[in-house]
mmCIF file of N, CA and C in Angstrom:
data_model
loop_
_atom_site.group_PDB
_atom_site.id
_atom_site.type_symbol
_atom_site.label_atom_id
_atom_site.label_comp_id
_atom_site.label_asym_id
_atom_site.label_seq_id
_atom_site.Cartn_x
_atom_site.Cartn_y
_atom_site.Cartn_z
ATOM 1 N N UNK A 146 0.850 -1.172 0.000
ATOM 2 C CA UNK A 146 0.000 0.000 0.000
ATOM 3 C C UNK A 146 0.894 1.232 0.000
ATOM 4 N N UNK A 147 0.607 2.073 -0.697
ATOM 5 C CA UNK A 147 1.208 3.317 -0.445
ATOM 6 C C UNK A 147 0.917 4.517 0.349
ATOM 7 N N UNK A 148 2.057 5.712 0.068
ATOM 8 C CA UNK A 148 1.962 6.728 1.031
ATOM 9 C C UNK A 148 0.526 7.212 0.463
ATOM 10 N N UNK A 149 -0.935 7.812 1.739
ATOM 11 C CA UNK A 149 -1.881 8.006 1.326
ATOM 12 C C UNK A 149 -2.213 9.741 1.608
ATOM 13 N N UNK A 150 -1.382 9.768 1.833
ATOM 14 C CA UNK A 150 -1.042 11.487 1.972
ATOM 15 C C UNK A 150 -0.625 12.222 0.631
ATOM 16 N N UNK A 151 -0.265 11.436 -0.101
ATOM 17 C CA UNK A 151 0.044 11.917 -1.634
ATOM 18 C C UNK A 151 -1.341 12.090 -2.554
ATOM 19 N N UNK A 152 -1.355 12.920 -3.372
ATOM 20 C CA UNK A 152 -2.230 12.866 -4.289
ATOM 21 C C UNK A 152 -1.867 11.888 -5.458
ATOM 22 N N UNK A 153 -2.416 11.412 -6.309
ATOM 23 C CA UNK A 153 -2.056 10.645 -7.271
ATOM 24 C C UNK A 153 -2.696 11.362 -8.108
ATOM 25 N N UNK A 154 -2.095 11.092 -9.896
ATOM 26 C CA UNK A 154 -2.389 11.924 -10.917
ATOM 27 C C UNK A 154 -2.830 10.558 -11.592
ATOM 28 N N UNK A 155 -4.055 10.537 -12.547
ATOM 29 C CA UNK A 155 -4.556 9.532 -13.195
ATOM 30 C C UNK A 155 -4.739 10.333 -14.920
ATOM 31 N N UNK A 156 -3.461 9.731 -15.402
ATOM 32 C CA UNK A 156 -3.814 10.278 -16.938
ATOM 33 C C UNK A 156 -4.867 9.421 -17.887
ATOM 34 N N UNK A 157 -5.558 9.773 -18.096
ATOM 35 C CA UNK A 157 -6.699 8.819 -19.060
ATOM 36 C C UNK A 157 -6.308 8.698 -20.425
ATOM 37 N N UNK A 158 -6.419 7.907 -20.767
ATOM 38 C CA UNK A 158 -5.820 7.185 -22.272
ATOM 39 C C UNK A 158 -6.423 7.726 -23.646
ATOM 40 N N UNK A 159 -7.387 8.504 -22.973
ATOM 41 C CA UNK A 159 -7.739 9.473 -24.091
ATOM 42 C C UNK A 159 -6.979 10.820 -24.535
ATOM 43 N N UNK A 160 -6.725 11.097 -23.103
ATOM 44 C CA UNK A 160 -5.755 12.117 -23.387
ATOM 45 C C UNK A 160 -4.117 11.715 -24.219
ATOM 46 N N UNK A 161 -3.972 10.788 -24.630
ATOM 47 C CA UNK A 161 -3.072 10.094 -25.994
ATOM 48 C C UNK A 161 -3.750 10.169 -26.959
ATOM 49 N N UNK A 162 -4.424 10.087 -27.332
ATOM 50 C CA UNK A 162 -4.940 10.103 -28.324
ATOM 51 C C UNK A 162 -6.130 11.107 -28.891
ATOM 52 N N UNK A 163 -5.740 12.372 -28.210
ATOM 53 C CA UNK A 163 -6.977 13.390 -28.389
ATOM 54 C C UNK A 163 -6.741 13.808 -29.834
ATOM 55 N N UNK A 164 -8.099 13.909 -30.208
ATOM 56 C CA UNK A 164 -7.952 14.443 -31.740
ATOM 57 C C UNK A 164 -7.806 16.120 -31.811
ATOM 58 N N UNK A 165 -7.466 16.121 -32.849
ATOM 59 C CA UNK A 165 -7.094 17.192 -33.332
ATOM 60 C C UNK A 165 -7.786 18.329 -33.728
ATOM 61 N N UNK A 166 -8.686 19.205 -33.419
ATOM 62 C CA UNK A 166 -9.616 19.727 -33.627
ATOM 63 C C UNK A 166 -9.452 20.630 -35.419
ATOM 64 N N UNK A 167 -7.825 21.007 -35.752
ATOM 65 C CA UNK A 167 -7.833 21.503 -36.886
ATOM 66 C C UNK A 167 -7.790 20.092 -37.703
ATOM 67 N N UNK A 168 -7.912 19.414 -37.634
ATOM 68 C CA UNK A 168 -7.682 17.712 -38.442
ATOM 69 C C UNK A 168 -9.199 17.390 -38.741
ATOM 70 N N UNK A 169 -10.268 17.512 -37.441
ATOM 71 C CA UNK A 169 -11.437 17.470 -37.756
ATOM 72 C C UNK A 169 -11.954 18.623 -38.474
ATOM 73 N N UNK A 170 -11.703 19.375 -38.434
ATOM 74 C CA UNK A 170 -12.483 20.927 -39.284
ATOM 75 C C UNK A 170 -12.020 20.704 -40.930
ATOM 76 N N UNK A 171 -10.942 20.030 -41.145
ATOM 77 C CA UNK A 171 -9.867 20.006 -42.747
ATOM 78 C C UNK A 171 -11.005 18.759 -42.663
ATOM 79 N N UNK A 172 -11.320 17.368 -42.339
ATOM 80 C CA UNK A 172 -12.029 16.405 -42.723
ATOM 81 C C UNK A 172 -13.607 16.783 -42.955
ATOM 82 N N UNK A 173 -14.242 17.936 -42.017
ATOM 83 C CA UNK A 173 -15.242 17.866 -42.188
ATOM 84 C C UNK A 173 -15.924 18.786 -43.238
ATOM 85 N N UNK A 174 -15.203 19.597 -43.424
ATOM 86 C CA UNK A 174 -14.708 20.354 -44.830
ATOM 87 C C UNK A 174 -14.500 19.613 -45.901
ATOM 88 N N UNK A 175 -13.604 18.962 -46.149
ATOM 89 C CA UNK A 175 -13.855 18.266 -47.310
ATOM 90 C C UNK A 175 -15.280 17.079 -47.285
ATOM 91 N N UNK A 176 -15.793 16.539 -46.759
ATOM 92 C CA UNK A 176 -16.400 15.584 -46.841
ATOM 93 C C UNK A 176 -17.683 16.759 -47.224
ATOM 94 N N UNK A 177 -18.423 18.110 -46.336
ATOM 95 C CA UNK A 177 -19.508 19.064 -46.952
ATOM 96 C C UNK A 177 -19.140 19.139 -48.299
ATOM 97 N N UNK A 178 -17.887 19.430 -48.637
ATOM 98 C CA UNK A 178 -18.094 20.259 -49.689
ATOM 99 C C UNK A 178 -17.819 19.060 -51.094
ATOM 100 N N UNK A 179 -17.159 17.586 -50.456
ATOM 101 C CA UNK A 179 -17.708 16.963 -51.693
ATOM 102 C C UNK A 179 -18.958 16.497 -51.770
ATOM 103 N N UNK A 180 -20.032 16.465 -50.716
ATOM 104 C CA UNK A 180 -21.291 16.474 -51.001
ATOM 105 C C UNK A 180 -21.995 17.523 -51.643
ATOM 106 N N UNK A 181 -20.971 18.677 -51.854
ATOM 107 C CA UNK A 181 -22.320 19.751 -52.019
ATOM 108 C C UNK A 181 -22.594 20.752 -51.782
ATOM 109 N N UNK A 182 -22.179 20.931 -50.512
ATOM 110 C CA UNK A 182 -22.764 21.727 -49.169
ATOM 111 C C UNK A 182 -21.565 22.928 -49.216
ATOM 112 N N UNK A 183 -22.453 23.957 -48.632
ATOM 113 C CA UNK A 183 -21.422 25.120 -48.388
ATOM 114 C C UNK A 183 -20.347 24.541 -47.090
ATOM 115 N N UNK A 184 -20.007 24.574 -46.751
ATOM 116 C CA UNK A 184 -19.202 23.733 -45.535
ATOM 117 C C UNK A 184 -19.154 25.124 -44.626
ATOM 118 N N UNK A 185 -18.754 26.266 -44.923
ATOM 119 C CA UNK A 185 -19.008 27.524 -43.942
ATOM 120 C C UNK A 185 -20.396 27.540 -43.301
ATOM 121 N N UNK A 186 -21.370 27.821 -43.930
ATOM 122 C CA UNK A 186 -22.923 27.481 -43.270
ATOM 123 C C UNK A 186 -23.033 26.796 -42.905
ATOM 124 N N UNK A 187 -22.685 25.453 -43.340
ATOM 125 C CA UNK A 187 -23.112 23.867 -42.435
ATOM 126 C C UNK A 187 -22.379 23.954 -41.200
ATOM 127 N N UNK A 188 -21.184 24.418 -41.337
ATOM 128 C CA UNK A 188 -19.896 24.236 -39.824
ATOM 129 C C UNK A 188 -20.892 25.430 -38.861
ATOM 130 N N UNK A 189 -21.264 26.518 -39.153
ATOM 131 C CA UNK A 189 -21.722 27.868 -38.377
ATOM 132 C C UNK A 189 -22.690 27.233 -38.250
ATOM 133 N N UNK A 190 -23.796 26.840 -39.120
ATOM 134 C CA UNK A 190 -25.327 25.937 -38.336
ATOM 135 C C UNK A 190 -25.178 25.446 -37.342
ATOM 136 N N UNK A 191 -23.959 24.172 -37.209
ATOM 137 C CA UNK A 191 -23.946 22.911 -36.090
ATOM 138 C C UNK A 191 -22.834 23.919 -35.428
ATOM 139 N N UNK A 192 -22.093 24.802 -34.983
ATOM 140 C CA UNK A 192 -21.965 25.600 -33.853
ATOM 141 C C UNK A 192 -22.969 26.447 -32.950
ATOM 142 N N UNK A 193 -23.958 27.024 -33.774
ATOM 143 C CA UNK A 193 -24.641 27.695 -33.111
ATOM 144 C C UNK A 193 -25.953 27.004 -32.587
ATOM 145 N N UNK A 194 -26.026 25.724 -33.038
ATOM 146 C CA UNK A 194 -27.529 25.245 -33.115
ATOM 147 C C UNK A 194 -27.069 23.689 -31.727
ATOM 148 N N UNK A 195 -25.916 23.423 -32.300
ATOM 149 C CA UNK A 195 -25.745 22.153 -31.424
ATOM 150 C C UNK A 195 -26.174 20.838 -32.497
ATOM 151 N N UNK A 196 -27.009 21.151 -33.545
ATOM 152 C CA UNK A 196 -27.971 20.183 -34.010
ATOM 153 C C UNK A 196 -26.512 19.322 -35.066
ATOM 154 N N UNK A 197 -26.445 17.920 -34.780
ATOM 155 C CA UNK A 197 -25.142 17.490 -35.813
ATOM 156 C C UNK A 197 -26.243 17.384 -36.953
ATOM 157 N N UNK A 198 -27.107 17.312 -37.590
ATOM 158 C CA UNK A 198 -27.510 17.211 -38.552
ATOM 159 C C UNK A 198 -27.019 17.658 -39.333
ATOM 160 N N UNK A 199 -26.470 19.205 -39.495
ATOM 161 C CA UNK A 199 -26.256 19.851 -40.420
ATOM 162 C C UNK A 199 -24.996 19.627 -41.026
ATOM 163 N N UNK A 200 -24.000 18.719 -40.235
ATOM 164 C CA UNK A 200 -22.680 18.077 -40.820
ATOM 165 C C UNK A 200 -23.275 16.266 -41.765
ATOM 166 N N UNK A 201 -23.167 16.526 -42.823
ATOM 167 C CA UNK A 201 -22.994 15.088 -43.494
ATOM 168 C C UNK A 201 -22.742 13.931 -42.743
ATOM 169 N N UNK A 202 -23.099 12.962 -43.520
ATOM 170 C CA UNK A 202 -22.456 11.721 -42.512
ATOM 171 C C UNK A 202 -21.223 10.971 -43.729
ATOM 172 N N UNK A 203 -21.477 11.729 -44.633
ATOM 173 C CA UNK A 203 -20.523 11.578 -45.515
ATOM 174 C C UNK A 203 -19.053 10.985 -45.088
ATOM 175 N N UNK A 204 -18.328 9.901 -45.224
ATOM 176 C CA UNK A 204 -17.083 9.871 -44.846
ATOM 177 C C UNK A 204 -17.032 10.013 -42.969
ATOM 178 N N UNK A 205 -17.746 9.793 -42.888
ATOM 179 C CA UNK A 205 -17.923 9.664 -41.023
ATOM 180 C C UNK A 205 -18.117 11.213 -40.712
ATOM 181 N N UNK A 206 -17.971 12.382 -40.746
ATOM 182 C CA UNK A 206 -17.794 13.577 -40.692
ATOM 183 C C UNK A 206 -18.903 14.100 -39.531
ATOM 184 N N UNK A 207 -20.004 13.525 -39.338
ATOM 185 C CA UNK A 207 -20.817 13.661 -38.060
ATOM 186 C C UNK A 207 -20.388 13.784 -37.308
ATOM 187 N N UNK A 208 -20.175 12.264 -37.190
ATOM 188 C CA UNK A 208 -19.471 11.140 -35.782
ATOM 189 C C UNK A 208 -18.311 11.732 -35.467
ATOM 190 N N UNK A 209 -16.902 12.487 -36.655
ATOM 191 C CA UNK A 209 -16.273 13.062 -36.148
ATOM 192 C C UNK A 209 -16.202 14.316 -35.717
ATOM 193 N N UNK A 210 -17.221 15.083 -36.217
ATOM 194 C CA UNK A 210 -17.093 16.009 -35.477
ATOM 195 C C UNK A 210 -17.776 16.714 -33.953
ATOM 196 N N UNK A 211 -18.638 15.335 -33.709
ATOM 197 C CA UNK A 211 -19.351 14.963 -32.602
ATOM 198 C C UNK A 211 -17.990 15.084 -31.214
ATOM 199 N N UNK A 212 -17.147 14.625 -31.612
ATOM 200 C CA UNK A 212 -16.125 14.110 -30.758
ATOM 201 C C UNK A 212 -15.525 14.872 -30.316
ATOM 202 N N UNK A 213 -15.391 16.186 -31.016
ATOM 203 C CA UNK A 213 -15.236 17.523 -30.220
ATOM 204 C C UNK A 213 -16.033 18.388 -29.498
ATOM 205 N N UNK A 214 -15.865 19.145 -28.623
ATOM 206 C CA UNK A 214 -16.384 20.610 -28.026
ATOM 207 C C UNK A 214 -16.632 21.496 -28.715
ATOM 208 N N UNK A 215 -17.991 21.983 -28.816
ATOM 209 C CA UNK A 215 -18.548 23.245 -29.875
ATOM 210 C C UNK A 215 -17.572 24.448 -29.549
ATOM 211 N N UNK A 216 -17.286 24.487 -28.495
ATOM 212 C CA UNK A 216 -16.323 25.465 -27.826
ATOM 213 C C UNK A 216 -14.724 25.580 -28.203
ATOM 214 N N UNK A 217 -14.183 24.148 -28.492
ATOM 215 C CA UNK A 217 -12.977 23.454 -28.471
ATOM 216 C C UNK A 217 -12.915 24.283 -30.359
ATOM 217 N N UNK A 218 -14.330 24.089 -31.270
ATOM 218 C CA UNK A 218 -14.076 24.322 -32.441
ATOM 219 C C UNK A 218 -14.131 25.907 -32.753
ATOM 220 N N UNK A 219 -14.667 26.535 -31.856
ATOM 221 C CA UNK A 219 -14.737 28.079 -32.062
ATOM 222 C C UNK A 219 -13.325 28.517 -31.405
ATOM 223 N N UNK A 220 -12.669 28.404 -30.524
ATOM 224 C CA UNK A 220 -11.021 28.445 -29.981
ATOM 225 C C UNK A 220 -10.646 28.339 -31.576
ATOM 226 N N UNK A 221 -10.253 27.089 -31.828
ATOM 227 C CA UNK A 221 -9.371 26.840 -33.235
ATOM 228 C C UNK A 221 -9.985 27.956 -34.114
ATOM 229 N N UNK A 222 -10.862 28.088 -34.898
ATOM 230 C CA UNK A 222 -11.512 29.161 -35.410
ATOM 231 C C UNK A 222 -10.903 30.563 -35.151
ATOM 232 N N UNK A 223 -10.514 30.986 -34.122
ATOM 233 C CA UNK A 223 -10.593 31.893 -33.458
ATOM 234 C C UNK A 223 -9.377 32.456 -33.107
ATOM 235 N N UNK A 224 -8.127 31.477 -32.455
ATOM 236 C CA UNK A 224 -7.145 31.164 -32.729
ATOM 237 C C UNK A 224 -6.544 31.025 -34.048
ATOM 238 N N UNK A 225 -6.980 30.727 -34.972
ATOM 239 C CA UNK A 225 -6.211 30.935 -36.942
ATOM 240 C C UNK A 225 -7.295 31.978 -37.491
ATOM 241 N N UNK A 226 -7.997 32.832 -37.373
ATOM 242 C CA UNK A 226 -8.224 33.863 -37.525
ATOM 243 C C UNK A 226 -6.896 35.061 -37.410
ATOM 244 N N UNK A 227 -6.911 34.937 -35.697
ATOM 245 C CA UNK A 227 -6.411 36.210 -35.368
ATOM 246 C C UNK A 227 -4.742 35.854 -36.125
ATOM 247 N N UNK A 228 -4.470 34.411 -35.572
ATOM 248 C CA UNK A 228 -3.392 34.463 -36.611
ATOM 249 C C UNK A 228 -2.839 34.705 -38.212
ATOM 250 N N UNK A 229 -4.141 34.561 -38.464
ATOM 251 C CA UNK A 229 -3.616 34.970 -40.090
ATOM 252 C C UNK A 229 -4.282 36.085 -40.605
ATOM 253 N N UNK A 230 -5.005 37.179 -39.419
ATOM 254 C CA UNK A 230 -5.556 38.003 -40.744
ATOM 255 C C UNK A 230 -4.840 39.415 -38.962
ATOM 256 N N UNK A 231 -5.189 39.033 -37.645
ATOM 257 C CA UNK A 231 -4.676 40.223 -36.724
ATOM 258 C C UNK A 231 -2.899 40.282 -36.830
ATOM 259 N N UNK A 232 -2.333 38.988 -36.178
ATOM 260 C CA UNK A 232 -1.123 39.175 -36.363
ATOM 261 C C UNK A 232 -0.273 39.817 -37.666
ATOM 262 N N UNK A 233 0.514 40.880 -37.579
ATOM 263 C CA UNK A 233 1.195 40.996 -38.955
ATOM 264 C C UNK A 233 3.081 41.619 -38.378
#
């Protein structure tokens, strides 16, 4: 048994393998827009609405983008904005 005065840190095995939130936005982008779809409106629909409908299921592109934080995808957004159009 160990010292129980210590805290212990429990890394979860997800955190190895967290996806990539600019990896999902480049996949779910291509998969709208070879269906069809404006992929700007469809991505801004399912941010503001919550509703995954509005992402294809095209190429898994739902399911993956289910797997992120609506929050997690407006950061990235938000974050390569300011980088490529504030920073100079």
């Amino acid at each position: 048994m160990g010292d129980i005065s210590n805290t212990q840190y429990f890394k979860a095995v997800q955190d190895e393998k967290k996806i990539e939130v600019s990896q999902v936005l480049r996949d779910v982008y291509e998969a709208l827009t070879e269906k069809g779809y404006n992929p700007t409106n469809q991505i801004v629909g399912y941010i503001m609405s919550g509703d995954p409908t509005y992402i294809t299921s095209h190429k898994r592109a739902r399911s993956l983008i289910m797997k992120v934080e609506r929050d997690e995808i407006l950061e990235e957004l938000m974050e390569n904005y300011v980088e490529t159009r504030l920073k100079k």
